[in-house]
């Protein structure tokens, strides 16, 4: 039997072994909507009602901050915020507005051990990346401090980054950026307090600057609110010689479209 014949046989054998187990798993844990729990036809999917409630961030938007515009103002247009207060990162892209079902998905991944949601969420992020993942040299997640990682068991940003790396084939640099300062929770803090909270919180370990020098990096987090966390992280990356930083998040808190 030739090599191709052996590969087909092994592939068919695996499929034959997996299908009964998948059917049994579906019987015990039926596919349900990731948003509301209604039974669906596939795992890691949404029912029509939840899907229709999601506000995806589509063009037209600010080329730097990704802020959605209510109508098309032409190519390359920047928001007033991006002009008045340019960010330290080169651009921001997010998959959806942080409300309703999207907020529930974020909370599920972050606090309810729903790591099974990460592949679906990463797929949406890859689509929203606007080609920046295809053009990047590596993907870096916003890190957790080791004490918070120990209590939470996993880093939600790292889960998203891991699946983005798998989907795109890009290198994942999970240990290149560290959170060296144990910060308080950002929830409930104002913009200035958030900046103070994460100031000096990140570092690149000795001997790892070569991982990022001169490279184009996609920095991954779950939610963008005031930008304090990713700004602090970007400053460290830029100081290490990173050529270009795209911040990519699953969700983004915004007001009404500009």
Short mmCIF file of C-alpha atoms in Angstrom, two decimals:
data_model
loop_
_atom_site.label_atom_id
_atom_site.label_comp_id
_atom_site.label_asym_id
_atom_site.label_seq_id
_atom_site.Cartn_x
_atom_site.Cartn_y
_atom_site.Cartn_z
CA UNK A 1 0.00 0.00 0.00
CA UNK A 2 1.38 3.43 -0.96
CA UNK A 3 1.85 6.38 1.37
CA UNK A 4 -1.36 8.04 0.14
CA UNK A 5 -3.31 4.88 0.79
CA UNK A 6 -1.97 4.64 4.34
CA UNK A 7 -2.84 8.30 5.00
CA UNK A 8 -6.38 7.82 3.75
CA UNK A 9 -6.80 4.70 5.86
CA UNK A 10 -5.52 6.39 9.01
CA UNK A 11 -7.68 9.43 8.37
CA UNK A 12 -10.76 7.30 7.84
CA UNK A 13 -9.94 5.24 10.91
CA UNK A 14 -9.64 8.33 13.06
CA UNK A 15 -12.94 9.66 11.74
CA UNK A 16 -14.58 6.35 12.46
CA UNK A 17 -13.28 6.37 16.03
CA UNK A 18 -14.08 10.04 16.70
CA UNK A 19 -17.63 10.12 15.36
CA UNK A 20 -19.16 7.77 17.96
CA UNK A 21 -17.46 9.67 20.78
CA UNK A 22 -18.64 13.00 19.34
CA UNK A 23 -22.19 11.67 19.12
CA UNK A 24 -22.00 10.49 22.73
CA UNK A 25 -20.60 13.85 23.85
CA UNK A 26 -23.41 15.67 22.02
CA UNK A 27 -25.92 13.43 23.78
CA UNK A 28 -24.49 14.23 27.22
CA UNK A 29 -23.64 17.87 26.45
CA UNK A 30 -25.96 18.98 23.61
CA UNK A 31 -24.74 21.91 21.47
CA UNK A 32 -26.08 25.11 22.99
CA UNK A 33 -25.92 28.81 22.23
CA UNK A 34 -22.84 30.34 23.84
CA UNK A 35 -24.91 33.38 24.73
CA UNK A 36 -28.21 32.17 26.17
CA UNK A 37 -27.93 28.38 26.36
CA UNK A 38 -30.66 27.60 23.82
CA UNK A 39 -30.01 24.33 21.96
CA UNK A 40 -28.29 24.85 18.61
CA UNK A 41 -26.97 22.71 15.79
CA UNK A 42 -23.29 23.06 16.66
CA UNK A 43 -20.98 23.74 19.57
CA UNK A 44 -19.39 27.19 19.95
CA UNK A 45 -22.16 28.94 18.06
CA UNK A 46 -24.96 31.42 18.72
CA UNK A 47 -28.70 31.21 18.25
CA UNK A 48 -30.28 33.66 15.74
CA UNK A 49 -31.57 35.93 18.54
CA UNK A 50 -28.16 36.32 20.18
CA UNK A 51 -26.39 36.69 16.85
CA UNK A 52 -28.71 39.50 15.77
CA UNK A 53 -27.97 41.36 19.01
CA UNK A 54 -24.23 41.63 18.36
CA UNK A 55 -22.90 44.94 17.07
CA UNK A 56 -19.85 44.03 15.02
CA UNK A 57 -17.40 46.85 14.32
CA UNK A 58 -17.28 47.22 10.56
CA UNK A 59 -15.99 49.91 8.25
CA UNK A 60 -16.22 52.87 8.13
CA UNK A 61 -14.08 53.54 11.20
CA UNK A 62 -11.09 55.60 12.31
CA UNK A 63 -7.93 54.14 10.78
CA UNK A 64 -6.02 54.54 14.06
CA UNK A 65 -8.49 53.97 16.90
CA UNK A 66 -10.99 51.85 15.02
CA UNK A 67 -13.82 54.04 16.32
CA UNK A 68 -16.94 53.38 14.21
CA UNK A 69 -18.31 56.20 12.07
CA UNK A 70 -22.03 56.59 11.48
CA UNK A 71 -21.37 57.25 7.78
CA UNK A 72 -18.49 56.95 5.35
CA UNK A 73 -16.19 59.98 5.48
CA UNK A 74 -13.71 58.64 2.94
CA UNK A 75 -10.55 56.54 3.12
CA UNK A 76 -7.89 57.23 5.73
CA UNK A 77 -10.11 59.46 7.88
CA UNK A 78 -9.11 59.81 11.55
CA UNK A 79 -11.37 60.54 14.49
CA UNK A 80 -11.00 63.78 16.43
CA UNK A 81 -9.69 61.78 19.39
CA UNK A 82 -6.95 60.15 17.32
CA UNK A 83 -5.86 63.56 16.00
CA UNK A 84 -5.96 65.38 19.35
CA UNK A 85 -4.42 62.60 21.43
CA UNK A 86 -2.62 60.04 19.23
CA UNK A 87 -2.10 56.68 20.97
CA UNK A 88 1.33 55.16 21.52
CA UNK A 89 0.25 52.04 19.61
CA UNK A 90 -0.08 52.26 15.84
CA UNK A 91 -3.69 51.11 15.51
CA UNK A 92 -6.57 49.48 17.36
CA UNK A 93 -8.96 46.91 15.99
CA UNK A 94 -11.83 45.18 17.83
CA UNK A 95 -14.42 42.63 16.77
CA UNK A 96 -17.57 43.95 18.47
CA UNK A 97 -19.11 46.52 20.80
CA UNK A 98 -18.88 45.57 24.47
CA UNK A 99 -22.54 45.16 25.38
CA UNK A 100 -25.26 42.51 25.59
CA UNK A 101 -24.18 39.08 24.36
CA UNK A 102 -20.61 40.25 23.70
CA UNK A 103 -20.25 41.35 27.33
CA UNK A 104 -21.61 37.98 28.46
CA UNK A 105 -19.06 36.16 26.31
CA UNK A 106 -16.23 38.25 27.78
CA UNK A 107 -17.39 37.57 31.33
CA UNK A 108 -17.81 33.88 30.57
CA UNK A 109 -14.26 33.56 29.27
CA UNK A 110 -12.74 35.77 31.95
CA UNK A 111 -14.46 34.68 35.14
CA UNK A 112 -16.52 31.52 34.49
CA UNK A 113 -13.89 29.15 33.12
CA UNK A 114 -15.49 29.21 29.66
CA UNK A 115 -12.24 28.68 27.79
CA UNK A 116 -14.29 26.77 25.22
CA UNK A 117 -15.48 30.17 23.96
CA UNK A 118 -11.98 31.31 22.99
CA UNK A 119 -11.82 29.61 19.55
CA UNK A 120 -15.06 31.25 18.40
CA UNK A 121 -14.05 34.65 19.79
CA UNK A 122 -10.58 34.39 18.21
CA UNK A 123 -12.15 33.65 14.84
CA UNK A 124 -14.13 36.89 15.02
CA UNK A 125 -10.98 38.76 16.05
CA UNK A 126 -9.01 37.37 13.11
CA UNK A 127 -11.70 38.66 10.76
CA UNK A 128 -11.65 42.07 12.50
CA UNK A 129 -7.86 42.35 12.41
CA UNK A 130 -8.06 44.11 9.04
CA UNK A 131 -5.06 42.22 7.68
CA UNK A 132 -2.76 43.19 10.54
CA UNK A 133 -2.33 39.60 11.74
CA UNK A 134 -1.44 38.50 8.22
CA UNK A 135 1.18 41.27 8.12
CA UNK A 136 2.58 40.83 11.64
CA UNK A 137 5.67 38.95 12.78
CA UNK A 138 4.29 37.66 16.09
CA UNK A 139 1.36 37.74 18.51
CA UNK A 140 1.72 38.73 22.17
CA UNK A 141 -1.04 38.52 24.81
CA UNK A 142 -1.42 41.14 27.53
CA UNK A 143 -0.06 39.17 30.53
CA UNK A 144 -1.50 38.63 34.01
CA UNK A 145 0.58 38.94 37.15
CA UNK A 146 1.63 35.50 38.41
CA UNK A 147 -0.49 35.79 41.57
CA UNK A 148 -3.64 36.56 39.58
CA UNK A 149 -2.80 33.85 37.07
CA UNK A 150 -2.51 31.38 39.95
CA UNK A 151 -5.92 32.32 41.34
CA UNK A 152 -7.67 32.51 37.95
CA UNK A 153 -5.87 29.43 36.52
CA UNK A 154 -5.51 30.91 33.04
CA UNK A 155 -5.09 34.21 31.22
CA UNK A 156 -8.07 35.02 29.00
CA UNK A 157 -5.92 37.19 26.70
CA UNK A 158 -3.44 34.33 26.31
CA UNK A 159 -6.27 31.95 25.41
CA UNK A 160 -7.44 34.30 22.66
CA UNK A 161 -3.86 34.84 21.45
CA UNK A 162 -3.18 31.09 21.40
CA UNK A 163 -6.14 30.44 19.12
CA UNK A 164 -5.29 33.43 16.93
CA UNK A 165 -1.79 32.01 16.48
CA UNK A 166 -3.25 28.60 15.63
CA UNK A 167 -5.69 30.05 13.10
CA UNK A 168 -3.13 32.35 11.45
CA UNK A 169 0.06 30.30 11.73
CA UNK A 170 1.84 33.26 13.32
CA UNK A 171 4.32 32.80 16.22
CA UNK A 172 2.94 33.24 19.73
CA UNK A 173 5.33 34.98 22.14
CA UNK A 174 3.59 34.12 25.40
CA UNK A 175 6.57 34.74 27.70
CA UNK A 176 8.16 37.80 26.08
CA UNK A 177 6.05 40.40 27.90
CA UNK A 178 5.55 40.03 31.67
CA UNK A 179 3.38 41.83 34.20
CA UNK A 180 5.82 42.51 37.02
CA UNK A 181 3.55 44.66 39.19
CA UNK A 182 0.45 43.30 40.87
CA UNK A 183 -2.21 45.84 39.95
CA UNK A 184 -5.71 46.21 41.34
CA UNK A 185 -8.76 45.41 39.23
CA UNK A 186 -9.36 48.08 36.60
CA UNK A 187 -13.16 47.72 36.81
CA UNK A 188 -14.67 50.79 38.46
CA UNK A 189 -11.58 52.97 38.08
CA UNK A 190 -11.58 56.22 36.13
CA UNK A 191 -9.23 56.90 33.23
CA UNK A 192 -6.52 58.60 35.34
CA UNK A 193 -6.72 55.95 38.06
CA UNK A 194 -6.37 53.22 35.44
CA UNK A 195 -3.23 54.89 34.06
CA UNK A 196 -1.71 55.16 37.53
CA UNK A 197 -2.66 51.56 38.28
CA UNK A 198 -0.75 50.05 35.34
CA UNK A 199 2.18 52.48 35.22
CA UNK A 200 5.39 50.43 35.36
CA UNK A 201 3.40 47.17 35.41
CA UNK A 202 5.06 45.52 32.39
CA UNK A 203 8.56 44.45 31.45
CA UNK A 204 10.45 42.33 28.96
CA UNK A 205 12.68 39.73 30.64
CA UNK A 206 16.42 40.06 30.26
CA UNK A 207 17.60 38.49 27.03
CA UNK A 208 14.17 38.52 25.39
CA UNK A 209 14.26 41.94 23.70
CA UNK A 210 15.60 40.25 20.58
CA UNK A 211 12.25 38.48 20.25
CA UNK A 212 10.59 41.76 19.32
CA UNK A 213 13.28 44.20 18.12
CA UNK A 214 12.34 45.63 14.71
CA UNK A 215 9.26 43.42 14.47
CA UNK A 216 5.55 44.03 13.86
CA UNK A 217 3.54 42.84 16.83
CA UNK A 218 -0.16 42.24 17.42
CA UNK A 219 -0.93 42.81 21.12
CA UNK A 220 -4.03 40.85 22.19
CA UNK A 221 -6.49 41.59 25.00
CA UNK A 222 -10.14 40.76 25.66
CA UNK A 223 -11.62 44.27 26.06
CA UNK A 224 -10.55 47.82 25.23
CA UNK A 225 -12.00 50.51 27.50
CA UNK A 226 -9.79 53.52 28.23
CA UNK A 227 -6.70 51.90 26.74
CA UNK A 228 -4.57 52.32 29.87
CA UNK A 229 -3.41 48.69 29.98
CA UNK A 230 -2.46 48.30 26.32
CA UNK A 231 -0.83 51.76 26.36
CA UNK A 232 1.43 50.77 29.24
CA UNK A 233 2.27 47.47 27.53
CA UNK A 234 2.94 49.18 24.18
CA UNK A 235 5.36 51.65 25.78
CA UNK A 236 7.48 48.73 26.99
CA UNK A 237 7.37 47.06 23.57
CA UNK A 238 8.29 50.26 21.75
CA UNK A 239 11.16 50.89 24.17
CA UNK A 240 12.45 47.42 23.28
CA UNK A 241 12.52 48.40 19.62
CA UNK A 242 9.22 47.05 18.29
CA UNK A 243 8.57 48.64 14.89
CA UNK A 244 4.77 48.47 14.85
CA UNK A 245 2.08 47.57 17.41
CA UNK A 246 -1.50 46.70 16.55
CA UNK A 247 -3.81 46.30 19.53
CA UNK A 248 -6.45 43.65 18.80
CA UNK A 249 -9.29 43.02 21.24
CA UNK A 250 -12.46 40.96 21.13
CA UNK A 251 -14.66 43.75 22.48
CA UNK A 252 -14.54 47.49 22.74
CA UNK A 253 -16.46 49.94 24.92
CA UNK A 254 -17.72 52.83 22.77
CA UNK A 255 -20.47 55.41 22.82
CA UNK A 256 -22.58 56.29 19.82
CA UNK A 257 -20.88 56.09 16.41
CA UNK A 258 -19.12 59.31 15.38
#
